[in-house]
Short mmCIF file of C-alpha atoms in Angstrom, two decimals:
data_model
loop_
_atom_site.label_atom_id
_atom_site.label_comp_id
_atom_site.label_asym_id
_atom_site.label_seq_id
_atom_site.Cartn_x
_atom_site.Cartn_y
_atom_site.Cartn_z
CA UNK A 1 -15.87 1.82 -5.57
CA UNK A 2 -18.93 0.93 -5.35
CA UNK A 3 -20.69 2.61 -2.53
CA UNK A 4 -22.32 0.12 0.50
CA UNK A 5 -19.00 -2.22 -0.76
CA UNK A 6 -17.48 -1.13 2.58
CA UNK A 7 -19.33 -2.02 5.53
CA UNK A 8 -18.44 -6.18 6.42
CA UNK A 9 -16.41 -5.83 9.56
CA UNK A 10 -17.64 -1.68 9.86
CA UNK A 11 -19.22 -1.84 13.39
CA UNK A 12 -15.26 -1.90 15.39
CA UNK A 13 -14.77 1.60 15.54
CA UNK A 14 -12.54 3.65 13.53
CA UNK A 15 -9.57 1.26 12.08
CA UNK A 16 -7.88 3.97 9.68
CA UNK A 17 -4.84 2.37 7.26
CA UNK A 18 -4.04 5.25 4.26
CA UNK A 19 -1.82 5.65 2.06
CA UNK A 20 0.68 7.50 4.40
CA UNK A 21 2.91 4.09 4.82
CA UNK A 22 5.66 3.64 2.71
CA UNK A 23 5.20 1.45 -0.65
CA UNK A 24 7.80 -1.01 -1.81
CA UNK A 25 9.60 -1.28 -4.74
CA UNK A 26 10.22 -4.89 -6.53
CA UNK A 27 13.77 -6.17 -7.10
CA UNK A 28 14.02 -6.41 -10.62
CA UNK A 29 13.51 -9.48 -12.03
CA UNK A 30 13.20 -10.89 -15.51
CA UNK A 31 10.31 -10.86 -17.71
CA UNK A 32 6.69 -9.24 -17.43
CA UNK A 33 2.98 -10.51 -16.65
CA UNK A 34 -0.08 -9.46 -18.22
CA UNK A 35 -0.91 -6.22 -17.04
CA UNK A 36 2.73 -4.89 -16.43
CA UNK A 37 4.74 -2.31 -18.53
CA UNK A 38 7.44 -3.03 -20.52
CA UNK A 39 10.71 -3.06 -17.76
CA UNK A 40 8.52 -2.76 -14.15
CA UNK A 41 10.46 -4.96 -11.91
CA UNK A 42 7.96 -7.63 -10.53
CA UNK A 43 8.72 -10.49 -7.78
CA UNK A 44 8.33 -13.54 -9.23
CA UNK A 45 4.77 -15.43 -8.77
CA UNK A 46 4.03 -18.83 -7.24
CA UNK A 47 3.60 -20.77 -4.41
CA UNK A 48 4.77 -19.30 -1.01
CA UNK A 49 8.43 -18.03 -0.56
CA UNK A 50 8.92 -17.12 2.99
CA UNK A 51 11.18 -14.02 5.34
CA UNK A 52 15.21 -15.30 5.52
CA UNK A 53 16.48 -13.18 8.39
CA UNK A 54 18.25 -9.57 6.70
CA UNK A 55 17.72 -7.80 3.22
CA UNK A 56 15.17 -9.99 0.89
CA UNK A 57 18.28 -11.86 -1.92
CA UNK A 58 16.72 -10.94 -5.71
CA UNK A 59 15.80 -13.94 -6.42
CA UNK A 60 15.25 -17.56 -3.11
CA UNK A 61 17.09 -20.28 -3.22
CA UNK A 62 15.50 -23.05 -6.14
CA UNK A 63 16.05 -26.72 -4.29
CA UNK A 64 12.41 -26.47 -1.05
CA UNK A 65 12.99 -27.87 2.10
CA UNK A 66 11.15 -30.95 3.53
CA UNK A 67 7.69 -29.78 4.89
CA UNK A 68 8.10 -28.38 8.55
CA UNK A 69 5.63 -30.27 11.33
CA UNK A 70 2.12 -29.29 11.86
CA UNK A 71 1.78 -25.89 13.17
CA UNK A 72 5.51 -25.15 13.53
CA UNK A 73 5.48 -23.45 9.95
CA UNK A 74 7.30 -19.07 10.15
CA UNK A 75 6.98 -16.96 7.40
CA UNK A 76 11.16 -17.46 7.71
CA UNK A 77 11.12 -20.27 5.89
CA UNK A 78 10.26 -21.44 2.19
CA UNK A 79 7.87 -25.04 2.89
CA UNK A 80 6.09 -24.99 -0.48
CA UNK A 81 7.61 -25.98 -3.22
CA UNK A 82 7.19 -23.48 -6.60
CA UNK A 83 5.46 -25.73 -9.78
CA UNK A 84 5.53 -23.51 -12.39
CA UNK A 85 2.01 -22.94 -13.82
CA UNK A 86 1.38 -24.37 -17.21
CA UNK A 87 -0.88 -21.73 -17.83
CA UNK A 88 -0.50 -18.68 -20.63
CA UNK A 89 -1.26 -15.04 -19.83
CA UNK A 90 -4.60 -14.04 -19.57
CA UNK A 91 -6.59 -10.51 -20.44
CA UNK A 92 -7.99 -8.60 -17.84
CA UNK A 93 -10.14 -6.12 -19.79
CA UNK A 94 -11.47 -9.18 -21.92
CA UNK A 95 -12.39 -12.70 -19.10
CA UNK A 96 -13.23 -15.58 -20.34
CA UNK A 97 -16.73 -16.12 -18.48
CA UNK A 98 -18.90 -19.55 -19.31
CA UNK A 99 -22.25 -19.43 -20.19
CA UNK A 100 -24.02 -18.79 -16.28
CA UNK A 101 -26.46 -21.76 -15.34
CA UNK A 102 -29.08 -21.25 -12.89
CA UNK A 103 -28.00 -20.96 -9.53
CA UNK A 104 -28.47 -24.24 -7.12
CA UNK A 105 -31.51 -23.66 -4.61
CA UNK A 106 -30.86 -25.37 -0.97
CA UNK A 107 -32.99 -26.18 1.11
CA UNK A 108 -30.67 -25.96 3.90
CA UNK A 109 -30.35 -21.98 3.94
CA UNK A 110 -32.60 -20.16 6.63
CA UNK A 111 -35.82 -18.92 5.66
CA UNK A 112 -35.39 -15.42 2.93
CA UNK A 113 -31.73 -17.21 2.22
CA UNK A 114 -30.61 -18.75 -0.78
CA UNK A 115 -27.37 -21.66 -0.83
CA UNK A 116 -24.31 -21.56 0.58
CA UNK A 117 -21.43 -20.99 -1.35
CA UNK A 118 -17.30 -20.54 -0.46
CA UNK A 119 -14.34 -19.93 -2.66
CA UNK A 120 -10.71 -21.13 -2.13
CA UNK A 121 -7.42 -18.43 -2.23
CA UNK A 122 -7.38 -16.71 -5.30
CA UNK A 123 -3.62 -14.97 -5.31
CA UNK A 124 -5.36 -12.15 -7.97
CA UNK A 125 -6.20 -14.92 -11.16
CA UNK A 126 -9.16 -12.90 -11.93
CA UNK A 127 -9.71 -13.58 -15.35
CA UNK A 128 -10.52 -17.50 -13.50
CA UNK A 129 -12.24 -16.29 -10.78
CA UNK A 130 -14.98 -14.97 -12.87
CA UNK A 131 -14.81 -18.65 -15.15
CA UNK A 132 -15.81 -20.37 -11.53
CA UNK A 133 -17.81 -17.92 -10.05
CA UNK A 134 -19.58 -17.75 -13.65
CA UNK A 135 -20.13 -21.64 -13.88
CA UNK A 136 -22.06 -21.60 -10.47
CA UNK A 137 -24.67 -18.96 -11.39
CA UNK A 138 -23.24 -16.85 -9.05
CA UNK A 139 -21.88 -14.34 -11.62
CA UNK A 140 -23.24 -13.34 -15.49
CA UNK A 141 -21.03 -12.58 -18.51
CA UNK A 142 -20.52 -8.99 -17.93
CA UNK A 143 -19.07 -9.79 -13.56
CA UNK A 144 -22.49 -8.69 -12.00
CA UNK A 145 -24.12 -10.64 -9.75
CA UNK A 146 -27.06 -12.85 -11.03
CA UNK A 147 -27.41 -15.55 -8.03
CA UNK A 148 -30.17 -13.90 -6.30
CA UNK A 149 -30.31 -14.30 -2.78
CA UNK A 150 -27.51 -16.72 -2.54
CA UNK A 151 -24.71 -16.32 0.18
CA UNK A 152 -20.87 -16.25 -0.82
CA UNK A 153 -18.06 -15.98 1.46
CA UNK A 154 -14.75 -15.82 0.17
CA UNK A 155 -12.63 -17.42 2.02
CA UNK A 156 -9.31 -14.30 1.44
CA UNK A 157 -5.78 -14.31 -0.24
CA UNK A 158 -7.03 -11.94 -2.87
CA UNK A 159 -3.75 -11.06 -4.16
CA UNK A 160 -0.50 -11.89 -4.71
CA UNK A 161 1.15 -14.56 -7.18
CA UNK A 162 -1.25 -14.06 -9.58
CA UNK A 163 -0.98 -10.50 -12.28
CA UNK A 164 -4.89 -9.02 -11.12
CA UNK A 165 -4.71 -8.95 -7.31
CA UNK A 166 -6.50 -5.21 -7.41
CA UNK A 167 -8.95 -6.29 -9.71
CA UNK A 168 -10.04 -9.60 -7.51
CA UNK A 169 -10.61 -7.34 -4.60
CA UNK A 170 -12.42 -5.34 -6.70
CA UNK A 171 -15.01 -7.68 -7.92
CA UNK A 172 -15.32 -8.83 -4.91
CA UNK A 173 -16.02 -5.25 -3.16
CA UNK A 174 -18.93 -4.89 -6.41
CA UNK A 175 -20.32 -7.87 -6.06
CA UNK A 176 -20.94 -7.49 -2.16
CA UNK A 177 -22.57 -4.25 -2.81
CA UNK A 178 -25.02 -6.50 -5.63
CA UNK A 179 -25.33 -9.53 -3.64
CA UNK A 180 -26.72 -7.60 -0.53
CA UNK A 181 -29.13 -5.27 -2.50
CA UNK A 182 -30.79 -8.35 -4.63
CA UNK A 183 -31.61 -9.87 -1.29
CA UNK A 184 -28.35 -12.13 -0.98
CA UNK A 185 -24.50 -11.49 0.16
CA UNK A 186 -21.19 -12.17 -0.04
CA UNK A 187 -19.03 -11.66 2.63
CA UNK A 188 -14.72 -12.21 2.51
CA UNK A 189 -12.56 -13.48 5.31
CA UNK A 190 -8.98 -12.12 6.33
CA UNK A 191 -6.12 -13.81 4.23
CA UNK A 192 -2.18 -13.95 5.32
CA UNK A 193 -1.78 -12.01 2.18
CA UNK A 194 -4.06 -9.72 3.16
CA UNK A 195 -2.33 -9.41 6.98
CA UNK A 196 0.87 -9.29 4.88
CA UNK A 197 -0.06 -6.91 1.55
CA UNK A 198 -1.22 -3.73 4.68
CA UNK A 199 1.30 -4.19 6.57
CA UNK A 200 3.69 -3.83 2.89
CA UNK A 201 1.33 -0.77 2.93
CA UNK A 202 2.12 0.68 6.13
CA UNK A 203 5.44 -0.75 7.52
CA UNK A 204 7.62 -0.98 4.68
CA UNK A 205 10.74 -2.13 4.88
CA UNK A 206 10.84 -1.20 9.21
CA UNK A 207 12.10 -3.85 11.32
CA UNK A 208 10.04 -5.94 12.47
CA UNK A 209 10.65 -9.23 15.42
CA UNK A 210 10.20 -12.66 14.25
CA UNK A 211 11.52 -15.79 15.25
CA UNK A 212 14.27 -15.93 13.44
CA UNK A 213 15.77 -12.67 14.16
CA UNK A 214 15.17 -9.21 12.15
CA UNK A 215 12.57 -9.48 9.06
CA UNK A 216 9.93 -6.42 7.38
CA UNK A 217 7.15 -6.24 5.83
CA UNK A 218 8.47 -5.77 2.57
CA UNK A 219 10.74 -8.19 2.17
CA UNK A 220 8.32 -11.04 3.16
CA UNK A 221 5.88 -9.59 0.66
CA UNK A 222 8.45 -9.62 -2.54
CA UNK A 223 9.43 -12.97 -1.52
CA UNK A 224 5.41 -13.83 -0.69
CA UNK A 225 4.62 -13.38 -4.81
CA UNK A 226 3.55 -9.49 -3.59
CA UNK A 227 2.93 -7.20 -7.87
CA UNK A 228 4.36 -3.73 -7.61
CA UNK A 229 0.90 -3.81 -9.83
CA UNK A 230 -0.96 -4.28 -7.10
CA UNK A 231 1.22 -2.13 -4.42
CA UNK A 232 0.52 0.57 -7.62
CA UNK A 233 -2.87 -0.07 -7.57
CA UNK A 234 -3.52 0.03 -3.82
CA UNK A 235 -5.98 2.86 -2.63
CA UNK A 236 -7.13 3.79 0.17
CA UNK A 237 -11.20 2.30 -0.38
CA UNK A 238 -8.86 -1.18 -0.63
CA UNK A 239 -7.00 -0.87 2.53
CA UNK A 240 -10.08 0.24 4.72
CA UNK A 241 -11.95 -2.69 3.36
CA UNK A 242 -9.18 -5.25 3.73
CA UNK A 243 -8.57 -4.05 7.81
CA UNK A 244 -12.15 -4.15 8.27
CA UNK A 245 -12.46 -8.74 7.33
CA UNK A 246 -13.30 -10.89 9.72
CA UNK A 247 -10.86 -13.43 10.52
CA UNK A 248 -13.47 -16.04 11.42
CA UNK A 249 -17.23 -16.95 10.85
CA UNK A 250 -19.83 -20.23 11.17
CA UNK A 251 -22.33 -20.70 8.84
CA UNK A 252 -24.68 -23.64 8.52
CA UNK A 253 -22.48 -25.80 11.24
CA UNK A 254 -19.29 -24.43 8.61
CA UNK A 255 -16.45 -22.42 10.66
CA UNK A 256 -14.89 -20.69 8.49
CA UNK A 257 -11.64 -19.26 8.55
CA UNK A 258 -8.51 -19.24 6.33
CA UNK A 259 -5.76 -20.94 7.77
CA UNK A 260 -5.32 -24.46 8.87
CA UNK A 261 -4.53 -23.65 12.09
CA UNK A 262 -5.17 -23.57 16.03
CA UNK A 263 -3.11 -19.50 15.89
CA UNK A 264 -7.18 -18.68 16.29
CA UNK A 265 -7.46 -19.75 19.94
CA UNK A 266 -5.22 -17.15 21.17
CA UNK A 267 -7.23 -14.45 19.61
CA UNK A 268 -9.80 -15.62 21.49
CA UNK A 269 -12.59 -17.81 23.28
CA UNK A 270 -15.68 -17.04 20.62
CA UNK A 271 -16.30 -15.72 16.87
CA UNK A 272 -16.85 -12.28 17.64
CA UNK A 273 -13.95 -11.74 20.40
CA UNK A 274 -11.58 -13.49 17.24
CA UNK A 275 -12.55 -11.09 15.28
CA UNK A 276 -12.06 -7.84 16.91
CA UNK A 277 -9.44 -8.68 19.24
CA UNK A 278 -7.46 -9.04 15.27
CA UNK A 279 -9.54 -5.98 14.09
CA UNK A 280 -8.09 -3.87 17.22
CA UNK A 281 -4.47 -5.38 16.42
CA UNK A 282 -4.52 -3.63 13.07
CA UNK A 283 -6.17 -0.70 14.33
CA UNK A 284 -3.12 -0.15 16.58
CA UNK A 285 -0.85 -0.62 14.34
CA UNK A 286 1.74 -1.62 16.07
CA UNK A 287 4.23 -3.59 13.60
CA UNK A 288 5.96 -6.32 16.12
CA UNK A 289 1.47 -6.59 16.52
CA UNK A 290 0.85 -6.79 13.01
CA UNK A 291 3.56 -9.45 12.16
CA UNK A 292 2.58 -11.79 14.72
CA UNK A 293 -0.70 -11.71 13.62
CA UNK A 294 0.61 -12.46 10.19
CA UNK A 295 3.13 -15.26 11.28
CA UNK A 296 0.61 -16.89 13.41
CA UNK A 297 -2.13 -17.01 10.26
CA UNK A 298 0.46 -18.13 8.07
CA UNK A 299 0.83 -21.23 10.10
CA UNK A 300 -0.54 -24.57 8.38
CA UNK A 301 -0.96 -28.61 8.50
CA UNK A 302 -2.05 -28.37 12.13
CA UNK A 303 -5.31 -30.95 10.64
CA UNK A 304 -3.01 -32.80 8.48
CA UNK A 305 -1.90 -35.70 10.95
CA UNK A 306 -3.09 -37.90 12.98
CA UNK A 307 -4.14 -35.57 16.03
CA UNK A 308 -5.88 -33.71 13.59
CA UNK A 309 -9.01 -34.71 13.91
CA UNK A 310 -8.45 -33.35 17.84
CA UNK A 311 -7.35 -30.24 16.93
CA UNK A 312 -10.41 -29.11 13.87
CA UNK A 313 -11.97 -30.56 17.46
CA UNK A 314 -11.01 -27.75 19.57
CA UNK A 315 -11.38 -25.08 17.08
CA UNK A 316 -15.11 -26.37 16.89
CA UNK A 317 -15.48 -26.24 20.32
CA UNK A 318 -14.48 -23.42 20.79
CA UNK A 319 -17.06 -21.51 17.75
CA UNK A 320 -18.97 -24.11 16.86
CA UNK A 321 -20.21 -26.16 13.72
CA UNK A 322 -19.72 -29.75 12.64
CA UNK A 323 -16.73 -28.79 9.76
CA UNK A 324 -13.99 -26.54 9.69
CA UNK A 325 -13.88 -25.12 5.48
CA UNK A 326 -10.86 -23.52 5.00
CA UNK A 327 -7.61 -22.28 2.02
CA UNK A 328 -5.12 -21.45 2.69
CA UNK A 329 -2.47 -24.84 2.33
CA UNK A 330 -3.09 -26.40 -1.49
CA UNK A 331 -4.23 -29.35 -1.74
CA UNK A 332 -1.64 -30.94 -3.47
CA UNK A 333 0.34 -30.22 -1.25
CA UNK A 334 -1.54 -31.41 1.60
CA UNK A 335 -1.74 -34.98 -0.73
CA UNK A 336 2.03 -35.32 -1.52
CA UNK A 337 1.20 -34.57 -5.32
CA UNK A 338 3.77 -31.81 -6.06
CA UNK A 339 7.23 -31.77 -6.83
CA UNK A 340 10.29 -28.53 -7.70
CA UNK A 341 10.24 -26.11 -9.53
CA UNK A 342 11.80 -28.29 -12.73
CA UNK A 343 8.98 -30.97 -11.93
CA UNK A 344 6.06 -31.64 -15.47
CA UNK A 345 2.91 -29.97 -13.36
CA UNK A 346 0.75 -33.09 -15.53
CA UNK A 347 0.54 -35.36 -12.53
CA UNK A 348 -1.16 -32.11 -10.55
CA UNK A 349 -5.55 -32.98 -10.53
CA UNK A 350 -7.29 -31.35 -8.14
CA UNK A 351 -11.09 -31.93 -9.05
CA UNK A 352 -12.82 -30.39 -5.77
CA UNK A 353 -12.21 -29.92 -1.87
CA UNK A 354 -10.31 -32.44 -0.07
CA UNK A 355 -11.78 -33.50 2.96
CA UNK A 356 -9.78 -34.97 5.56
CA UNK A 357 -9.18 -34.91 9.19
CA UNK A 358 -12.18 -37.67 9.81
CA UNK A 359 -14.36 -36.04 7.55
CA UNK A 360 -14.24 -32.08 9.96
CA UNK A 361 -12.20 -30.04 7.73
CA UNK A 362 -12.93 -29.72 3.93
CA UNK A 363 -9.73 -27.62 1.98
CA UNK A 364 -10.34 -25.29 -0.64
CA UNK A 365 -7.14 -23.80 -1.58
CA UNK A 366 -6.99 -25.67 -5.01
CA UNK A 367 -3.73 -24.92 -6.01
CA UNK A 368 -4.05 -22.31 -8.88
CA UNK A 369 -1.14 -20.03 -8.51
CA UNK A 370 0.56 -24.26 -8.57
CA UNK A 371 -0.80 -25.31 -12.15
CA UNK A 372 -4.39 -26.48 -9.58
CA UNK A 373 -7.97 -25.38 -10.08
CA UNK A 374 -9.31 -21.85 -8.01
CA UNK A 375 -12.55 -23.87 -6.64
CA UNK A 376 -16.14 -22.23 -6.07
CA UNK A 377 -18.01 -24.97 -4.35
CA UNK A 378 -21.64 -25.03 -2.77
CA UNK A 379 -22.11 -26.30 0.83
CA UNK A 380 -22.96 -28.76 2.16
CA UNK A 381 -20.80 -30.77 -0.44
CA UNK A 382 -23.03 -33.50 -1.08
CA UNK A 383 -21.33 -37.30 -0.44
#
């Protein structure tokens, strides 16, 4: 661990998440991903698979139901189809990195600070993250910070589905320390998969009350692409870092959140209040309370339909900013460019962020788990 990399959110007081929690065991499934020893059990990779009532099945159903209405989503129903990625396994120790251009300058940055960048959902795709960061001049060929006083925000969801979620977290922590030393910063938001991993480690198969009956974090983690290799490498400093992440932040008129939901409004009427409430929930470490937080932060599509712009305005009116920037819901799914598990993925193309809801919302999840693209984008967007 890089010294100084765990400072984000540290002002909330003691928040102890340790390895004392129960470690869930993955159900054996065929195949072994890159970076996993032969014979190691692991859950299937792919887009979200959500929790059914009762113990986790060995394999989820292959036919997804229709998408739920906006804001009706709960983690007890599968709502995103699985699209087989056209991607070969990558070597974690030898990431492919493109030559790093010069980091862009930005006249919108506050005095003394450089341009603002945001990163969409990563989901364990370490090599792709390094490529994307290098392409924007944010890191060098060795994976070290190369952007001086630039500002970088990750929108959450570092683990699950991809081969090296812990490697992703380690990289973000490393860049946080290096950027601070260079006069910039690298920070991250709390995604629903951070809550899920924290819950799976701390509570295991402890029953929690969901809207559809009894559930558990362990079952939800397995069905949402939890990787045994990540759980095996998860250490106390990773848990502490995740538990201190903020849920909402505003930068240069951009309201940054992970999920496209108005559920944040249930946790406070200001950015500070929301972040304090989330940290308090995690500090109390009550399984049902953490589950409810996870469930609400897993809601999606609040900004997609005709009333979407009004939902965005509710967040902007409460927390400030001119636009909401979020991850969580893959752009191909927001655009309806998806199929089933057996569908060809050639038609799914993500060129950049998706601006919608009357121009008030920017979606940043490029669908890396759906053969899409891991997005790293400078803000404000140029029209």
